[in-house]
Amino acid sequence: MRWNEMYIAGTGSCFPQSDYCAQAVAEGRYDAQEHEKNGYRSISIAGEMSAADLAVSAARPALARSGHAGDDIGLVLHASLHHQGQDHWTAASYIQERTAGGRAPALEIKQGSNGGLAGLVLALSYLSAHQGQDAALVTTADKFCPPVYDRYNSDKWMVLGDGGSAAVLSRRGGFARVLATAMDSDPGLEEMYRGDGFSDAPFAGGLPLDLRERKREYMDRVGLPEVALRCTAGLQNVVKEALGDAGTDIDGIARFVFPNVGKSLVQWDYLDTFGIDEDRTTWAWGSGIGHAGAGDQFGGLNHLAETGALAPGDRVVLAGSGIGFSWACAVLEIVEAPEWEPSDA
């Protein structure tokens, strides 16, 4: 979908502490061969911070940089996958109260690792449909800690990092114009992360979560070639559609922000698929963060902005996927190069 005069006005992130992967290997917490294949240097660890507070810490600089006051925010969306700090609770309202305030709708998105980009598309749609609303705040946060997750071993081809990210979408202007977005889904793949059967309470299958076994059983039945083909097709669909609507192609993109999955998966799913080099991506940054669920894309864009890696006229692709399965892509054009100090806690 092509967008007219829609912008990202501010971004922020919170990736607090580092757990160095070489030390995790030395201590027996991380397999040496997987470390070599995944290529991570370190993983972001939240420590005592709740997931919801990670989002608050990311949203505050995003708002300050956007030039929008809290009263301008007409919608708050929060994307997450896991526990946000309390049971039977609405984290989006907590985040809203501690950032923008006001009485705008505050809603939560459960779209797995695609939640941040899904929030971007939903926020743009809301602003487009509500002509009196000038801006929306989209946040993401997750904390993949024990006892529920063993971040180094619960899943394969990636290590899970804690963190929050945020973006303010605006009708007035911003440092990046949103040219186009696209979304796709293939719910026939949802079983890959569901496994066999349901339960009446969380974590009935034991802790920490063993996502590897769920995926292994699914792959044994369906076959890796079939799954890989469908996943690649979903990603290609959204990138092709968004680039077409933006009036550009792969060669016209200066930087790509993909999920912070392991290096082997980045190579197979993204670099090889689109024929691009690693230095056009944010992998060098992501290898020090880990896969932060829905937060990789806003976090990567924020990193590019804070480090002076963006120039007016650059076009940037944000793309990724989420369990379920769903895919999304956004094509941006940089209007002005931000001059921001790092926002990470």
Coordinates of C-alpha atoms in Angstrom, one line a residue:
M1 CA 0.0 0.0 0.0
R2 CA 1.3 3.4 -0.9
W3 CA 1.1 6.2 1.7
N4 CA 0.9 9.9 1.2
E5 CA 2.5 12.3 3.7
M6 CA 2.9 9.8 6.5
Y7 CA 6.2 9.9 8.5
I8 CA 8.2 8.4 11.3
A9 CA 8.9 11.4 13.5
G10 CA 10.9 9.8 16.3
T11 CA 12.3 6.5 17.4
G12 CA 13.8 5.1 20.6
S13 CA 15.2 1.9 22.1
C14 CA 16.2 0.3 25.3
F15 CA 18.6 -2.6 25.3
P16 CA 20.1 -2.4 28.7
Q17 CA 22.9 -4.9 29.5
S18 CA 25.1 -7.4 27.6
D19 CA 25.6 -11.1 28.2
Y20 CA 28.7 -12.0 26.2
C21 CA 28.2 -15.1 24.2
A22 CA 31.8 -16.4 24.5
Q23 CA 31.4 -16.3 28.2
A24 CA 28.1 -18.2 28.0
V25 CA 29.9 -20.9 25.9
A26 CA 32.7 -21.1 28.5
E27 CA 30.2 -21.5 31.3
G28 CA 28.3 -24.2 29.4
R29 CA 25.1 -22.2 28.9
Y30 CA 25.5 -22.0 25.1
D31 CA 26.6 -24.7 22.6
A32 CA 29.9 -23.8 20.9
Q33 CA 28.8 -25.0 17.5
E34 CA 25.6 -23.0 17.6
H35 CA 27.6 -19.9 18.7
E36 CA 29.8 -20.3 15.6
K37 CA 26.8 -20.7 13.3
N38 CA 24.7 -17.9 14.9
G39 CA 27.5 -15.4 15.1
Y40 CA 26.2 -13.4 18.0
R41 CA 28.7 -11.3 20.1
S42 CA 26.4 -10.6 23.0
I43 CA 22.8 -10.6 24.0
S44 CA 20.8 -7.9 25.6
I45 CA 19.6 -8.7 29.2
A46 CA 17.0 -6.6 31.0
G47 CA 18.1 -7.4 34.5
E48 CA 15.5 -6.1 37.0
M49 CA 13.5 -4.0 34.5
S50 CA 10.1 -5.3 33.5
A51 CA 9.2 -5.7 29.8
A52 CA 6.7 -2.9 30.1
D53 CA 9.4 -0.6 31.5
L54 CA 11.6 -1.4 28.6
A55 CA 8.9 0.0 26.3
V56 CA 8.5 3.1 28.5
S57 CA 12.2 3.7 28.3
A58 CA 12.1 3.5 24.5
A59 CA 9.0 5.6 24.1
R60 CA 10.1 8.6 26.1
P61 CA 13.0 9.6 23.7
A62 CA 10.9 8.7 20.7
L63 CA 8.2 11.2 21.8
A64 CA 10.8 13.8 22.7
R65 CA 12.5 13.5 19.3
S66 CA 9.2 13.5 17.4
G67 CA 8.3 17.1 18.3
H68 CA 4.8 15.9 19.3
A69 CA 3.3 16.6 22.7
G70 CA 1.4 13.8 24.5
D71 CA -1.9 15.4 23.6
D72 CA -1.1 14.9 19.9
I73 CA -1.0 11.1 20.3
G74 CA -4.3 9.7 19.0
L75 CA -3.4 6.0 19.4
V76 CA -1.1 3.9 21.4
L77 CA -0.2 0.4 20.2
H78 CA 2.1 -2.0 22.1
A79 CA 3.4 -5.2 20.6
S80 CA 4.8 -8.1 22.7
L81 CA 5.0 -11.9 22.8
H82 CA 5.6 -12.8 26.4
H83 CA 4.9 -11.7 30.0
Q84 CA 5.1 -7.9 30.5
G85 CA 5.7 -7.8 34.2
Q86 CA 2.3 -8.6 35.8
D87 CA -0.5 -11.2 35.3
H88 CA -4.1 -10.2 34.2
W89 CA -3.0 -6.7 33.3
T90 CA -2.9 -4.3 30.3
A91 CA 0.6 -3.2 29.7
A92 CA -0.4 -0.8 26.9
S93 CA -2.3 1.4 29.4
Y94 CA 0.7 1.4 31.8
I95 CA 3.0 2.5 28.9
Q96 CA 0.6 5.2 27.8
E97 CA 0.3 6.7 31.3
R98 CA 4.0 6.9 31.7
T99 CA 4.7 8.4 28.3
A100 CA 2.0 10.2 26.3
G101 CA -0.7 10.2 28.9
G102 CA -4.1 11.4 27.6
R103 CA -7.2 9.4 26.7
A104 CA -6.3 7.9 23.3
P105 CA -7.1 4.2 22.7
A106 CA -4.3 2.0 24.0
L107 CA -4.3 -1.5 22.4
E108 CA -2.0 -4.5 22.4
I109 CA -0.8 -6.5 19.4
K110 CA 0.1 -10.2 19.6
Q111 CA 1.7 -10.9 16.2
G112 CA 4.9 -12.5 17.4
S113 CA 8.1 -11.0 15.9
N114 CA 6.0 -9.2 13.3
G115 CA 4.2 -7.1 15.9
G116 CA 6.2 -3.9 15.5
L117 CA 5.7 -3.7 11.8
A118 CA 2.1 -4.7 12.2
G119 CA 1.7 -1.9 14.6
L120 CA 3.2 0.5 12.1
V121 CA 0.7 -0.5 9.4
L122 CA -2.2 -0.3 11.8
A123 CA -1.2 3.1 13.2
L124 CA -0.8 4.5 9.7
S125 CA -4.3 3.1 8.8
Y126 CA -5.8 4.7 11.9
L127 CA -4.3 8.1 11.2
S128 CA -5.4 7.9 7.6
A129 CA -9.0 7.1 8.7
H130 CA -9.1 9.7 11.5
Q131 CA -8.3 13.0 9.9
G132 CA -8.3 14.8 13.3
Q133 CA -5.5 12.6 14.7
D134 CA -1.9 13.8 14.0
A135 CA 0.3 11.1 15.6
A136 CA 0.4 7.6 17.0
L137 CA 2.9 5.8 19.4
V138 CA 3.9 2.2 18.7
T139 CA 6.0 0.4 21.2
T140 CA 7.5 -3.1 21.5
A141 CA 9.0 -5.0 24.4
D142 CA 9.8 -8.5 25.6
K143 CA 12.0 -10.1 28.3
F144 CA 12.9 -13.7 27.6
C145 CA 14.2 -14.7 31.0
P146 CA 14.1 -17.8 33.2
P147 CA 12.2 -19.7 34.3
V148 CA 10.0 -19.6 31.1
Y149 CA 12.9 -19.2 28.6
D150 CA 16.4 -20.5 28.3
R151 CA 17.3 -17.8 25.9
Y152 CA 20.3 -19.8 24.5
N153 CA 18.4 -23.1 24.1
S154 CA 14.7 -22.6 23.9
D155 CA 14.8 -22.0 20.2
K156 CA 17.2 -22.8 17.3
W157 CA 19.0 -20.5 14.8
M158 CA 18.5 -17.6 17.1
V159 CA 19.2 -16.4 20.7
L160 CA 16.5 -14.3 22.4
G161 CA 17.4 -10.8 23.6
D162 CA 15.5 -8.5 25.9
G163 CA 14.6 -5.0 24.9
G164 CA 12.1 -2.3 24.0
S165 CA 11.7 -0.1 21.0
A166 CA 9.3 2.6 19.9
A167 CA 8.3 4.8 17.0
V168 CA 6.1 7.9 16.7
L169 CA 4.1 8.0 13.4
S170 CA 3.0 11.4 12.3
R171 CA 0.9 13.2 9.6
R172 CA 2.9 16.5 10.2
G173 CA 6.3 15.4 9.2
G174 CA 9.4 13.5 10.5
F175 CA 12.9 12.3 9.6
A176 CA 11.6 9.4 7.5
R177 CA 8.7 9.4 5.1
V178 CA 6.8 6.1 4.8
L179 CA 6.5 5.4 1.1
A180 CA 4.8 2.0 1.2
T181 CA 4.0 -1.0 3.3
A182 CA 2.8 -4.6 2.6
M183 CA 1.6 -7.5 4.8
D184 CA 1.0 -11.2 4.1
S185 CA 0.1 -14.3 6.1
D186 CA 0.1 -18.1 5.8
P187 CA -1.9 -19.5 8.8
G188 CA -1.3 -23.0 7.6
L189 CA 2.1 -22.7 9.2
E190 CA 0.8 -21.7 12.7
E191 CA 1.2 -25.3 14.0
M192 CA 5.0 -25.0 13.8
Y193 CA 5.1 -23.2 17.1
R194 CA 1.9 -24.6 18.6
G195 CA 2.9 -28.2 19.0
D196 CA 0.4 -31.0 19.8
G197 CA -2.7 -30.1 21.9
F198 CA -3.9 -27.4 24.2
S199 CA -3.8 -26.9 28.0
D200 CA -6.0 -25.1 30.6
A201 CA -3.1 -23.1 32.1
P202 CA 0.2 -21.7 31.0
F203 CA 3.4 -23.8 30.8
A204 CA 1.6 -27.1 31.3
G205 CA 4.3 -28.7 29.1
G206 CA 7.1 -27.8 31.5
L207 CA 9.7 -25.1 31.8
P208 CA 11.8 -23.7 30.2
L209 CA 9.8 -23.7 26.9
D210 CA 11.2 -26.2 24.4
L211 CA 10.3 -24.6 21.1
R212 CA 12.8 -26.7 19.3
E213 CA 10.8 -29.9 19.9
R214 CA 7.6 -28.3 18.6
K215 CA 9.4 -27.3 15.4
R216 CA 11.2 -30.6 15.0
E217 CA 7.9 -32.6 15.2
Y218 CA 6.3 -30.3 12.7
M219 CA 9.3 -30.4 10.3
D220 CA 9.4 -34.2 10.5
R221 CA 5.8 -34.4 9.4
V222 CA 5.6 -31.5 6.8
G223 CA 9.2 -31.4 5.6
L224 CA 11.8 -28.6 5.7
P225 CA 11.6 -27.9 1.9
E226 CA 7.9 -27.2 2.1
V227 CA 8.2 -24.9 5.1
A228 CA 11.2 -23.1 3.6
L229 CA 9.4 -22.5 0.3
R230 CA 6.3 -21.1 2.0
C231 CA 8.3 -18.9 4.4
T232 CA 10.4 -17.5 1.5
A233 CA 7.3 -16.9 -0.6
G234 CA 5.7 -14.8 2.2
L235 CA 8.8 -12.7 2.7
Q236 CA 9.3 -12.2 -1.1
N237 CA 5.6 -11.2 -1.5
V238 CA 5.7 -8.4 1.0
V239 CA 9.1 -7.0 -0.1
K240 CA 8.1 -7.1 -3.8
E241 CA 4.8 -5.4 -3.2
A242 CA 6.2 -2.7 -1.0
L243 CA 9.0 -1.9 -3.3
G244 CA 6.7 -1.8 -6.3
D245 CA 4.3 0.6 -4.5
A246 CA 7.3 2.7 -3.5
G247 CA 8.5 2.9 -7.1
T248 CA 11.9 1.4 -6.4
D249 CA 13.7 -1.9 -6.4
I250 CA 16.4 -3.7 -4.3
D251 CA 19.2 -1.7 -5.9
G252 CA 17.5 1.5 -4.9
I253 CA 17.6 0.6 -1.2
A254 CA 20.5 2.0 0.9
R255 CA 19.9 0.0 4.1
F256 CA 17.9 -3.0 5.2
V257 CA 16.7 -3.7 8.7
F258 CA 15.9 -7.4 9.1
P259 CA 15.2 -9.5 12.3
N260 CA 18.2 -10.2 14.5
V261 CA 18.1 -13.9 14.0
G262 CA 21.3 -16.0 13.8
K263 CA 23.8 -15.2 11.1
S264 CA 23.1 -18.5 9.2
L265 CA 19.4 -17.8 9.1
V266 CA 20.0 -14.2 8.0
Q267 CA 22.1 -15.5 5.2
W268 CA 19.6 -18.1 4.0
D269 CA 16.4 -16.1 4.5
Y270 CA 17.4 -12.6 3.7
L271 CA 20.8 -12.1 2.1
D272 CA 20.6 -15.0 -0.4
T273 CA 16.9 -14.4 -1.1
F274 CA 17.4 -10.8 -2.1
G275 CA 21.0 -10.9 -3.3
I276 CA 22.4 -8.3 -0.9
D277 CA 25.5 -7.9 1.2
E278 CA 25.6 -8.0 4.9
D279 CA 27.0 -4.5 5.1
R280 CA 23.8 -3.1 3.8
T281 CA 21.9 -4.5 6.8
T282 CA 22.0 -3.9 10.5
W283 CA 23.4 -7.3 11.4
A284 CA 26.6 -5.9 12.9
W285 CA 24.3 -4.1 15.5
G286 CA 21.9 -7.0 15.8
S287 CA 24.7 -9.5 16.6
G288 CA 25.2 -7.6 19.8
I289 CA 21.5 -7.6 20.8
G290 CA 19.9 -10.9 19.9
H291 CA 16.4 -11.4 18.5
A292 CA 14.3 -9.0 20.5
G293 CA 10.9 -10.3 19.3
A294 CA 8.9 -7.5 17.7
G295 CA 11.5 -4.9 18.5
D296 CA 14.2 -5.6 15.9
Q297 CA 13.0 -3.3 13.2
F298 CA 12.4 -0.1 15.2
G299 CA 15.5 -0.9 17.2
G300 CA 17.6 -1.2 14.0
L301 CA 16.1 1.9 12.5
N302 CA 16.8 3.8 15.7
H303 CA 20.4 2.5 15.7
L304 CA 20.9 3.8 12.1
A305 CA 19.5 7.2 13.1
E306 CA 21.6 7.5 16.2
T307 CA 24.9 6.5 14.6
G308 CA 24.6 8.9 11.6
A309 CA 24.2 6.1 9.1
L310 CA 21.2 7.8 7.3
A311 CA 21.4 10.5 4.7
P312 CA 18.6 12.5 3.1
G313 CA 17.3 10.7 0.1
D314 CA 18.3 7.2 1.4
R315 CA 15.6 4.6 1.1
V316 CA 15.4 2.0 3.9
V317 CA 13.5 -1.3 4.1
L318 CA 12.2 -2.7 7.3
A319 CA 11.1 -6.3 6.9
G320 CA 10.5 -9.4 8.9
S321 CA 8.2 -12.3 9.9
G322 CA 6.3 -13.5 12.9
I323 CA 5.1 -16.9 14.1
G324 CA 1.6 -17.6 12.8
F325 CA 2.9 -17.0 10.1
S326 CA 2.9 -13.4 8.9
W327 CA 5.3 -11.1 7.1
A328 CA 5.5 -7.3 6.7
C329 CA 7.6 -4.8 4.9
A330 CA 7.9 -1.0 5.0
V331 CA 9.8 1.2 2.6
L332 CA 11.0 4.5 4.0
E333 CA 12.7 7.6 2.5
I334 CA 14.9 9.6 4.7
V335 CA 13.9 13.3 4.7
E336 CA 16.6 14.5 7.1
A337 CA 19.5 13.0 9.0
P338 CA 18.7 13.0 12.8
E339 CA 21.3 14.2 15.2
W340 CA 20.5 12.2 18.3
E341 CA 22.3 11.0 21.3
P342 CA 21.9 7.2 22.0
S343 CA 18.7 6.4 23.8
D344 CA 19.6 2.9 25.2
A345 CA 19.5 2.6 29.0

